[in-house]
């Protein structure tokens, strides 16, 4: 890929090449660390960006040097035209060529959609699976869908996605005793396991720093069962990687709280209702929906991207006593 002059640069010199787009705030699960049992108020349909609007905003971003588009939710596969969204996103072109389009999902709809998504140009999938125990899965997600998730993981592999990344949020006294089992499952199946430190993004605002399972604890548990060797060259990737027993299999930890990687962040986020966010933990948003619907041209949309990033902070400051959790939960922001 040819080098492209930086267009989306914040005041700290960080170049933004990764756009996360939430396709919906709705989800088919009710994970305890994300939302209450009865869910959260959904965004009004009239506020959601249409597919044409999503593609237009993405096209502007690609023109500004964005090289990766990650589709998120909620659960992005609940969007009825998700295959068409992928096809149109993958066909965009900019100074660096076409973007790599990836997707984060709970996999429940992958048995039917994996092959069409692959054919449409989807490059990668990240799949959430926090436990391999059926009863624990039911308790965690408030849905008895472990078999469907496992079928979706297998469907992604069968469709030719590589790597298939598996994500688990490590939670104390919930699933922290499964980290070794999850890595074994991933290694045996040819998947890549990633553990995520729990972040203050739940709708109920119940997160406690002292209750969080840290990267150090995860690595200690894994080191008792495997030989871990750090993989060099992390770059701007959120996960720090280790080879498992010499490789080629790897395990990663996304330590957003105890080892933040804000200094190398290259991500900007678009919510399903058209709000641009410079950080997952941002307390302010830039309204692209009103801009797009008022007839603004692409130059104005591009300037809104630059204005948004001009206010990006150096870091999220979770450990700062003045930290305030975002007003939106993760399901409404997009991962």
Short mmCIF file of C-alpha atoms in Angstrom, two decimals, residues 25-333:
data_model
loop_
_atom_site.label_atom_id
_atom_site.label_comp_id
_atom_site.label_asym_id
_atom_site.label_seq_id
_atom_site.Cartn_x
_atom_site.Cartn_y
_atom_site.Cartn_z
CA UNK A 25 -27.52 0.03 18.85
CA UNK A 26 -29.75 -3.05 19.04
CA UNK A 27 -28.44 -6.41 20.20
CA UNK A 28 -29.74 -9.98 20.39
CA UNK A 29 -28.00 -10.59 23.74
CA UNK A 30 -28.21 -8.79 27.07
CA UNK A 31 -24.68 -9.17 28.44
CA UNK A 32 -24.52 -8.18 32.10
CA UNK A 33 -21.50 -5.91 31.61
CA UNK A 34 -23.18 -4.02 28.78
CA UNK A 35 -26.88 -3.51 29.51
CA UNK A 36 -29.61 -4.35 32.02
CA UNK A 37 -31.88 -7.38 31.60
CA UNK A 38 -34.69 -5.36 30.04
CA UNK A 39 -32.31 -3.59 27.67
CA UNK A 40 -31.91 0.14 27.17
CA UNK A 41 -34.03 2.67 25.25
CA UNK A 42 -33.27 2.13 21.56
CA UNK A 43 -32.40 4.94 19.21
CA UNK A 44 -35.39 6.20 17.22
CA UNK A 45 -35.45 4.83 13.68
CA UNK A 46 -35.63 8.35 12.25
CA UNK A 47 -32.28 9.22 13.86
CA UNK A 48 -30.41 6.27 12.38
CA UNK A 49 -28.26 6.96 9.35
CA UNK A 50 -29.52 5.38 6.17
CA UNK A 51 -27.18 3.14 4.21
CA UNK A 52 -26.63 5.89 1.65
CA UNK A 53 -25.71 8.29 4.47
CA UNK A 54 -23.37 5.78 6.08
CA UNK A 55 -21.61 5.10 2.80
CA UNK A 56 -21.28 8.79 2.04
CA UNK A 57 -19.63 9.53 5.40
CA UNK A 58 -17.37 6.50 4.99
CA UNK A 59 -16.40 7.68 1.50
CA UNK A 60 -15.33 11.06 2.87
CA UNK A 61 -13.27 9.32 5.57
CA UNK A 62 -11.59 7.04 3.03
CA UNK A 63 -10.78 10.11 0.97
CA UNK A 64 -9.07 11.52 4.06
CA UNK A 65 -6.78 8.52 4.39
CA UNK A 66 -8.86 6.01 6.39
CA UNK A 67 -7.70 2.52 5.44
CA UNK A 68 -9.78 0.33 7.77
CA UNK A 69 -13.51 0.35 8.46
CA UNK A 70 -14.77 -1.74 11.37
CA UNK A 71 -18.53 -2.34 11.50
CA UNK A 72 -19.88 -2.63 15.03
CA UNK A 73 -23.01 -2.33 17.13
CA UNK A 74 -24.94 -3.30 19.17
CA UNK A 75 -25.00 -6.33 16.96
CA UNK A 76 -24.25 -5.24 13.38
CA UNK A 77 -25.67 -8.42 11.84
CA UNK A 78 -29.13 -7.30 12.98
CA UNK A 79 -29.08 -4.63 10.30
CA UNK A 80 -31.18 -6.09 7.50
CA UNK A 81 -28.93 -4.87 4.69
CA UNK A 82 -25.59 -5.59 6.36
CA UNK A 83 -24.29 -7.55 3.34
CA UNK A 84 -25.02 -4.61 1.06
CA UNK A 85 -23.38 -2.23 3.54
CA UNK A 86 -20.23 -4.37 3.48
CA UNK A 87 -20.24 -4.55 -0.32
CA UNK A 88 -20.55 -0.81 -0.71
CA UNK A 89 -17.95 -0.03 1.96
CA UNK A 90 -15.45 -2.48 0.45
CA UNK A 91 -15.89 -0.86 -2.98
CA UNK A 92 -14.88 2.61 -1.78
CA UNK A 93 -11.58 3.98 -2.98
CA UNK A 94 -9.28 6.68 -1.69
CA UNK A 95 -5.63 7.74 -1.91
CA UNK A 96 -4.59 4.43 -0.32
CA UNK A 97 -6.96 2.29 -2.38
CA UNK A 98 -9.94 0.42 -0.95
CA UNK A 99 -10.35 0.09 2.83
CA UNK A 100 -10.16 -3.21 4.68
CA UNK A 101 -13.66 -3.84 6.04
CA UNK A 102 -14.01 -5.91 9.22
CA UNK A 103 -16.85 -6.62 11.63
CA UNK A 104 -17.36 -7.34 15.33
CA UNK A 105 -20.25 -9.68 16.12
CA UNK A 106 -21.76 -12.09 18.64
CA UNK A 107 -21.89 -14.63 15.75
CA UNK A 108 -25.52 -15.66 16.24
CA UNK A 109 -26.37 -14.87 12.60
CA UNK A 110 -23.08 -15.96 11.08
CA UNK A 111 -24.20 -19.48 10.06
CA UNK A 112 -26.44 -17.80 7.45
CA UNK A 113 -24.40 -14.69 6.74
CA UNK A 114 -20.70 -15.69 6.89
CA UNK A 115 -20.41 -16.77 3.25
CA UNK A 116 -22.43 -13.83 1.79
CA UNK A 117 -20.38 -11.38 3.88
CA UNK A 118 -17.14 -12.94 2.67
CA UNK A 119 -18.36 -12.73 -0.94
CA UNK A 120 -19.30 -9.09 -0.40
CA UNK A 121 -15.74 -8.21 0.56
CA UNK A 122 -15.62 -8.53 4.35
CA UNK A 123 -11.99 -9.17 5.28
CA UNK A 124 -12.12 -10.18 8.96
CA UNK A 125 -14.47 -10.95 11.83
CA UNK A 126 -14.05 -10.50 15.57
CA UNK A 127 -16.41 -12.66 17.60
CA UNK A 128 -17.37 -12.15 21.23
CA UNK A 129 -17.39 -15.25 23.43
CA UNK A 130 -16.84 -14.82 27.17
CA UNK A 131 -17.35 -18.40 28.29
CA UNK A 132 -17.50 -21.98 27.03
CA UNK A 133 -19.87 -23.07 29.78
CA UNK A 134 -23.50 -23.20 28.65
CA UNK A 135 -25.09 -22.24 31.98
CA UNK A 136 -22.56 -19.49 32.54
CA UNK A 137 -23.19 -18.20 29.00
CA UNK A 138 -26.91 -18.10 29.72
CA UNK A 139 -26.33 -16.19 32.94
CA UNK A 140 -23.89 -13.74 31.35
CA UNK A 141 -25.91 -12.99 28.22
CA UNK A 142 -29.38 -13.73 29.62
CA UNK A 143 -29.90 -15.89 26.54
CA UNK A 144 -29.34 -19.65 26.03
CA UNK A 145 -27.37 -19.22 22.79
CA UNK A 146 -23.92 -20.76 23.34
CA UNK A 147 -24.52 -23.43 20.69
CA UNK A 148 -25.47 -20.74 18.17
CA UNK A 149 -22.35 -18.73 18.98
CA UNK A 150 -20.13 -21.79 18.51
CA UNK A 151 -21.89 -22.56 15.23
CA UNK A 152 -21.25 -18.99 14.11
CA UNK A 153 -17.55 -19.25 14.96
CA UNK A 154 -17.30 -22.46 12.92
CA UNK A 155 -19.20 -20.83 10.04
CA UNK A 156 -16.73 -17.94 9.95
CA UNK A 157 -13.84 -20.36 9.66
CA UNK A 158 -15.64 -22.43 7.01
CA UNK A 159 -16.30 -19.28 4.96
CA UNK A 160 -12.57 -18.65 4.78
CA UNK A 161 -12.12 -15.80 7.23
CA UNK A 162 -8.57 -15.77 8.57
CA UNK A 163 -7.78 -14.95 11.22
CA UNK A 164 -11.02 -15.37 13.16
CA UNK A 165 -10.45 -13.41 16.34
CA UNK A 166 -12.31 -14.31 19.54
CA UNK A 167 -12.85 -11.67 22.21
CA UNK A 168 -13.60 -12.27 25.89
CA UNK A 169 -14.12 -9.69 28.61
CA UNK A 170 -12.33 -11.00 31.69
CA UNK A 171 -14.52 -10.63 34.80
CA UNK A 172 -13.65 -11.45 38.38
CA UNK A 173 -15.53 -14.39 39.89
CA UNK A 174 -17.45 -14.69 36.62
CA UNK A 175 -15.17 -16.15 33.95
CA UNK A 176 -11.62 -15.40 35.09
CA UNK A 177 -11.17 -19.12 35.80
CA UNK A 178 -11.68 -19.87 32.08
CA UNK A 179 -8.84 -17.93 30.49
CA UNK A 180 -6.72 -21.05 29.96
CA UNK A 181 -9.67 -23.05 28.60
CA UNK A 182 -10.55 -20.26 26.18
CA UNK A 183 -6.99 -20.12 24.85
CA UNK A 184 -6.91 -23.90 24.42
CA UNK A 185 -10.22 -23.75 22.54
CA UNK A 186 -8.84 -21.04 20.25
CA UNK A 187 -5.51 -22.75 19.62
CA UNK A 188 -7.16 -26.10 18.91
CA UNK A 189 -9.64 -24.50 16.51
CA UNK A 190 -7.16 -22.27 14.72
CA UNK A 191 -8.63 -19.05 16.12
CA UNK A 192 -6.93 -16.07 17.80
CA UNK A 193 -7.96 -15.35 21.41
CA UNK A 194 -8.09 -11.83 22.80
CA UNK A 195 -8.92 -10.87 26.38
CA UNK A 196 -10.30 -7.43 27.17
CA UNK A 197 -10.05 -5.61 30.47
CA UNK A 198 -13.55 -4.61 31.53
CA UNK A 199 -14.10 -0.91 30.89
CA UNK A 200 -16.53 1.62 32.38
CA UNK A 201 -18.98 1.47 29.48
CA UNK A 202 -21.94 -0.37 31.01
CA UNK A 203 -25.39 1.15 30.89
CA UNK A 204 -25.87 0.68 34.64
CA UNK A 205 -22.60 2.44 35.55
CA UNK A 206 -21.70 -0.40 37.95
CA UNK A 207 -18.04 -0.74 36.88
CA UNK A 208 -15.52 -0.73 39.71
CA UNK A 209 -11.79 -0.33 39.13
CA UNK A 210 -10.94 -2.54 42.12
CA UNK A 211 -13.07 -5.42 40.78
CA UNK A 212 -11.49 -5.46 37.32
CA UNK A 213 -9.33 -8.39 36.16
CA UNK A 214 -6.07 -6.81 35.02
CA UNK A 215 -3.74 -7.71 32.17
CA UNK A 216 -1.13 -8.81 34.73
CA UNK A 217 -3.59 -11.26 36.29
CA UNK A 218 -4.57 -12.67 32.90
CA UNK A 219 -0.94 -13.18 31.91
CA UNK A 220 -0.13 -14.80 35.25
CA UNK A 221 -2.94 -17.32 34.76
CA UNK A 222 -1.88 -18.07 31.19
CA UNK A 223 1.81 -18.34 32.07
CA UNK A 224 1.00 -21.18 34.45
CA UNK A 225 -0.25 -23.24 31.50
CA UNK A 226 1.67 -21.90 28.47
CA UNK A 227 5.00 -20.40 27.54
CA UNK A 228 4.30 -16.84 26.42
CA UNK A 229 6.69 -14.86 24.23
CA UNK A 230 5.93 -11.25 23.40
CA UNK A 231 5.22 -10.52 19.73
CA UNK A 232 7.16 -7.43 18.58
CA UNK A 233 5.80 -4.64 16.41
CA UNK A 234 2.44 -3.80 18.00
CA UNK A 235 2.03 -0.50 16.17
CA UNK A 236 -1.40 1.06 16.71
CA UNK A 237 -3.17 -2.24 17.41
CA UNK A 238 -5.18 -2.21 20.66
CA UNK A 239 -4.12 -5.76 21.58
CA UNK A 240 -0.67 -6.59 22.90
CA UNK A 241 0.21 -10.08 21.60
CA UNK A 242 2.14 -13.08 22.86
CA UNK A 243 3.08 -16.27 21.04
CA UNK A 244 1.62 -19.35 22.75
CA UNK A 245 4.21 -22.11 23.27
CA UNK A 246 6.44 -20.68 20.57
CA UNK A 247 3.70 -19.94 18.06
CA UNK A 248 2.34 -19.60 15.52
CA UNK A 249 -0.75 -19.26 17.72
CA UNK A 250 -1.02 -16.01 19.64
CA UNK A 251 -3.03 -14.64 22.54
CA UNK A 252 -3.71 -10.96 23.04
CA UNK A 253 -4.76 -8.66 25.85
CA UNK A 254 -6.46 -5.32 25.31
CA UNK A 255 -5.48 -3.52 28.52
CA UNK A 256 -7.34 -0.27 28.01
CA UNK A 257 -7.36 0.48 31.73
CA UNK A 258 -4.03 -0.68 33.19
CA UNK A 259 -1.84 -0.26 30.08
CA UNK A 260 -3.64 2.28 27.87
CA UNK A 261 -2.43 2.66 24.29
CA UNK A 262 -3.88 6.13 23.74
CA UNK A 263 -0.56 7.49 22.47
CA UNK A 264 -0.82 5.32 19.34
CA UNK A 265 -4.60 5.55 18.87
CA UNK A 266 -5.64 5.88 15.22
CA UNK A 267 -9.39 5.38 15.67
CA UNK A 268 -12.42 7.60 15.25
CA UNK A 269 -16.00 6.40 15.78
CA UNK A 270 -19.36 7.03 14.11
CA UNK A 271 -22.49 6.09 16.03
CA UNK A 272 -25.54 4.60 14.33
CA UNK A 273 -27.34 7.93 14.72
CA UNK A 274 -24.59 9.87 12.99
CA UNK A 275 -22.51 11.26 15.84
CA UNK A 276 -18.74 11.36 15.40
CA UNK A 277 -16.64 10.54 18.46
CA UNK A 278 -12.91 11.06 18.78
CA UNK A 279 -12.59 8.51 21.61
CA UNK A 280 -14.55 5.62 23.06
CA UNK A 281 -14.68 7.59 26.32
CA UNK A 282 -15.42 11.00 24.81
CA UNK A 283 -18.00 13.17 26.58
CA UNK A 284 -18.72 15.20 23.44
CA UNK A 285 -19.78 14.34 19.89
CA UNK A 286 -19.81 15.99 16.48
CA UNK A 287 -23.20 15.87 14.78
CA UNK A 288 -22.71 14.56 11.23
CA UNK A 289 -26.34 13.52 10.79
CA UNK A 290 -27.67 17.06 10.84
CA UNK A 291 -24.82 18.18 8.62
CA UNK A 292 -25.47 15.48 6.02
CA UNK A 293 -29.23 15.95 6.06
CA UNK A 294 -28.96 19.73 5.72
CA UNK A 295 -27.32 19.40 2.31
CA UNK A 296 -23.72 20.04 3.33
CA UNK A 297 -21.12 19.09 0.75
CA UNK A 298 -18.28 16.60 1.24
CA UNK A 299 -15.80 19.35 2.11
CA UNK A 300 -17.99 20.34 5.06
CA UNK A 301 -18.22 16.73 6.22
CA UNK A 302 -14.43 16.41 5.92
CA UNK A 303 -13.99 19.57 7.99
CA UNK A 304 -16.28 18.11 10.66
CA UNK A 305 -13.94 15.12 10.92
CA UNK A 306 -10.99 17.48 11.39
CA UNK A 307 -12.87 19.60 13.94
CA UNK A 308 -13.81 16.50 15.93
CA UNK A 309 -10.21 15.29 16.07
CA UNK A 310 -8.93 18.77 16.95
CA UNK A 311 -10.56 18.29 20.35
CA UNK A 312 -9.28 14.76 20.97
CA UNK A 313 -7.59 14.41 24.33
CA UNK A 314 -4.20 12.81 24.92
CA UNK A 315 -5.82 9.90 26.79
CA UNK A 316 -9.00 8.64 28.41
CA UNK A 317 -7.81 9.25 32.02
CA UNK A 318 -9.80 6.36 33.50
CA UNK A 319 -7.48 6.31 36.51
CA UNK A 320 -7.89 10.03 37.09
CA UNK A 321 -10.19 10.92 40.05
CA UNK A 322 -12.03 13.37 37.76
CA UNK A 323 -12.89 10.68 35.16
CA UNK A 324 -16.54 10.62 34.13
CA UNK A 325 -18.07 7.64 32.34
CA UNK A 326 -19.50 8.42 28.87
CA UNK A 327 -23.20 9.21 28.84
CA UNK A 328 -23.81 6.50 26.23
CA UNK A 329 -23.27 2.81 26.97
CA UNK A 330 -21.04 0.69 24.75
CA UNK A 331 -24.03 -0.67 22.81
CA UNK A 332 -24.92 2.87 21.69
CA UNK A 333 -21.34 3.99 20.96
#
